[in-house]
Structures are given as C-alpha cells and as structure tokens.
Short mmCIF file of C-alpha atoms in Angstrom, two decimals:
data_model
loop_
_atom_site.label_atom_id
_atom_site.label_comp_id
_atom_site.label_asym_id
_atom_site.label_seq_id
_atom_site.Cartn_x
_atom_site.Cartn_y
_atom_site.Cartn_z
CA MET A 7 90.85 87.14 106.34
CA LEU A 8 92.99 90.11 105.48
CA ASN A 9 95.71 89.84 102.97
CA LYS A 10 98.97 91.75 102.85
CA ASN A 11 97.63 94.41 100.48
CA MET A 12 94.64 95.19 102.71
CA LEU A 13 96.94 95.59 105.68
CA MET A 14 99.25 97.86 103.71
CA ILE A 15 96.35 100.02 102.52
CA GLY A 16 95.03 100.45 106.06
CA THR A 17 98.49 101.19 107.35
CA VAL A 18 99.18 103.71 104.62
CA LEU A 19 95.92 105.49 105.29
CA MET A 20 96.64 105.56 108.99
CA SER A 21 100.17 106.80 108.37
CA VAL A 22 98.93 109.61 106.17
CA SER A 23 96.66 110.95 108.89
CA VAL A 24 99.42 110.67 111.50
CA MET A 25 102.17 112.22 109.38
CA ALA A 26 100.21 114.91 107.54
CA PRO A 27 100.57 117.52 110.31
CA ALA A 28 104.36 117.12 110.20
CA TYR A 29 104.36 118.13 106.55
CA ALA A 30 101.75 120.88 106.81
CA GLY A 31 102.48 124.54 106.25
CA SER A 32 104.37 124.46 102.95
CA ALA A 33 104.78 127.90 101.45
CA SER A 34 104.87 127.13 97.72
CA SER A 35 103.45 124.61 95.27
CA ASP A 36 106.98 123.18 94.77
CA ASP A 37 107.19 122.58 98.51
CA THR A 38 103.74 121.01 98.44
CA MET A 39 104.79 118.69 95.62
CA LYS A 40 107.88 117.65 97.59
CA THR A 41 105.78 117.23 100.69
CA ASP A 42 103.26 115.02 98.91
CA ASP A 43 106.04 112.85 97.51
CA ALA A 44 107.74 112.59 100.89
CA LEU A 45 104.45 111.75 102.58
CA LYS A 46 103.65 109.01 100.07
CA SER A 47 107.17 107.64 100.37
CA ASP A 48 107.06 107.59 104.18
CA ALA A 49 103.60 106.01 104.21
CA ASN A 50 104.60 103.37 101.67
CA GLU A 51 107.78 102.59 103.60
CA LEU A 52 105.88 102.18 106.86
CA GLY A 53 103.19 100.06 105.20
CA ASN A 54 105.82 97.81 103.63
CA GLU A 55 107.66 97.48 106.93
CA ILE A 56 104.56 96.41 108.84
CA ALA A 57 103.43 94.02 106.10
CA ALA A 58 106.90 92.47 106.06
CA GLN A 59 106.77 91.99 109.83
CA TYR A 60 103.49 90.11 109.53
CA GLU A 61 104.95 88.04 106.69
CA ASP A 62 108.01 87.26 108.81
CA ALA A 63 105.76 86.12 111.65
CA LYS A 64 104.42 83.39 109.42
CA ASP A 65 107.92 81.86 109.33
CA PHE A 66 108.02 81.05 113.07
CA THR A 67 108.31 77.30 113.59
CA PHE A 68 106.72 75.34 116.40
CA GLU A 69 110.15 75.22 118.04
CA GLN A 70 110.09 79.04 118.06
CA LYS A 71 106.69 79.17 119.74
CA GLU A 72 107.92 81.18 122.74
CA ASP A 73 109.56 83.72 120.42
CA PHE A 74 106.33 83.98 118.45
CA LEU A 75 104.30 84.51 121.62
CA ALA A 76 106.69 87.25 122.73
CA TRP A 77 106.42 88.87 119.28
CA VAL A 78 102.60 88.77 119.51
CA ASP A 79 102.71 90.34 122.98
CA THR A 80 104.92 93.15 121.67
CA LYS A 81 102.63 93.76 118.69
CA THR A 82 99.58 93.69 120.96
CA ASP A 83 101.14 96.31 123.24
CA GLN A 84 101.96 98.48 120.21
CA LEU A 85 98.39 98.16 118.94
CA GLY A 86 97.08 99.10 122.39
CA GLU A 87 99.19 102.26 122.36
CA GLN A 88 98.05 103.03 118.84
CA TYR A 89 94.44 102.55 119.93
CA ASP A 90 94.96 105.00 122.79
CA ASP A 91 96.38 107.58 120.37
CA VAL A 92 93.56 107.16 117.86
CA SER A 93 90.95 107.17 120.61
CA ALA A 94 92.27 110.49 121.91
CA ARG A 95 92.09 111.99 118.41
CA VAL A 96 88.55 110.79 117.63
CA ALA A 97 87.34 112.01 121.02
CA ASP A 98 87.29 115.49 119.47
CA ASP A 99 85.10 114.29 116.58
CA SER A 100 82.05 112.88 118.31
CA GLU A 101 80.83 110.46 120.91
CA GLU A 102 79.64 108.24 118.06
CA ALA A 103 83.17 108.06 116.63
CA VAL A 104 84.54 107.08 120.04
CA ASP A 105 81.86 104.41 120.44
CA GLU A 106 82.52 102.99 116.97
CA LEU A 107 86.26 102.84 117.60
CA ALA A 108 85.78 101.24 121.01
CA GLU A 109 83.40 98.64 119.59
CA ALA A 110 85.77 97.76 116.73
CA TRP A 111 88.75 97.60 119.09
CA ASP A 112 86.92 95.50 121.70
CA SER A 113 85.87 92.99 119.08
CA ALA A 114 89.34 92.82 117.54
CA SER A 115 91.11 92.59 120.89
CA ASP A 116 88.76 89.79 122.03
CA GLU A 117 89.60 87.92 118.82
CA LEU A 118 93.29 88.54 119.44
CA SER A 119 93.08 87.34 123.05
CA ASP A 120 91.38 84.13 121.94
CA ALA A 121 93.97 83.59 119.20
CA LEU A 122 96.82 84.17 121.66
CA GLU A 123 95.37 81.65 124.10
CA ASN A 124 95.04 79.13 121.28
CA ALA A 125 98.66 79.81 120.27
CA LYS A 126 99.82 79.15 123.82
CA ASP A 127 98.00 75.80 123.77
CA ALA A 128 99.02 74.85 120.22
CA SER A 129 100.59 71.51 119.47
CA ALA A 130 103.01 70.78 116.66
CA GLU A 131 100.07 69.42 114.64
CA THR A 132 97.93 72.54 115.05
CA TRP A 133 100.75 75.10 114.98
CA GLU A 134 100.43 76.35 111.40
CA ASP A 135 96.66 76.94 111.63
CA VAL A 136 96.87 78.53 115.08
CA LYS A 137 99.78 80.76 114.03
CA ALA A 138 97.91 81.89 110.90
CA ASN A 139 94.80 82.67 112.98
CA THR A 140 96.92 84.69 115.42
CA VAL A 141 98.55 86.71 112.65
CA ASN A 142 95.11 87.30 111.11
CA ALA A 143 93.82 88.50 114.49
CA LEU A 144 96.72 90.97 114.71
CA GLU A 145 95.94 92.20 111.20
CA ASP A 146 92.25 92.56 112.09
CA ALA A 147 93.15 94.59 115.19
CA GLN A 148 95.39 96.85 113.09
CA LYS A 149 92.59 97.25 110.55
CA ALA A 150 90.06 98.12 113.28
CA ILE A 151 92.25 100.98 114.38
CA SER A 152 93.17 102.06 110.85
CA ASP A 153 89.59 102.01 109.58
CA SER A 154 88.39 104.08 112.51
CA GLN A 155 91.18 106.55 112.04
CA THR A 156 90.52 107.06 108.32
CA ALA A 157 86.80 107.52 108.94
CA GLU A 158 87.43 110.72 110.90
#
C-alpha cells in the first residue's frame, strides 16, 4: 500500500523528468540556480496537487458512488495518456525498458480494473474498503509509470 509521501515522491521524480527540458539552456549559474528553484517548486506543487486529489477521493461517501466512479474513470484516462507519453520516451532507450514499462503498466491497470469493478458492485457496508482499494490501485498505477520514467 502506498502512502501519500510515496506518491508525492514518484510524482515529483516524474515531474522533474517531464519539466527539465523546459528549463534547460540557462546561460549563467544565477539562471541555473533560479531554474533549479523553479523546477523544485513546480515539481513540489504538482506532487502536492496530485496527493491532495487522492486524499480528497477518500472523502467520497457511498451516496457519492457515481461521482467517485466518474472521478476514477477520469484519473484512469489521464494515467493512460501519461503511460502513452512515457512509453514513447522509453522507446528510445531500449526494448527492455519498453517491456518493463509495459509489464508494470499491465499489472497496475489489471489491478485498477478489478478495483473499479469492485467499486461498481460495492454496498454501503463494503464501501470504505472498496474505495480505499480503488484509490490504492490508482496510486499503484501512477507509481508504475513514475518508477519506469525515473529509471530511464
């Protein structure tokens, strides 16, 4: 089970690799210092935002089940797009990197699909456990992508 800090770390690492090219090309050490600070700030902000979204998801009540399912669908779509982006980048590294990413993503997305099906079938009595498992599956999927991206 991933906690909020693990998710933030993975997200920050992923953000650094995505945002680094935007800050590249500084001409002086002062610019580099500003760039490093801006990069850390942006990465921390993004990591905090995503962690807060996962925390907010834990507040969905059973009566908000349909809203939760829609939220999970949206997050799943976003993760799928992120996977496509990361997959395209690691394709230049090696076939092994692509295979490792695909394996991690397939496993995480299978877990997420199972969790989503369980959430759809959840009763008021099972809601809290099923919701927690679904959020954990989303976090695991994010981590699968983030870990593969930072291993480049």
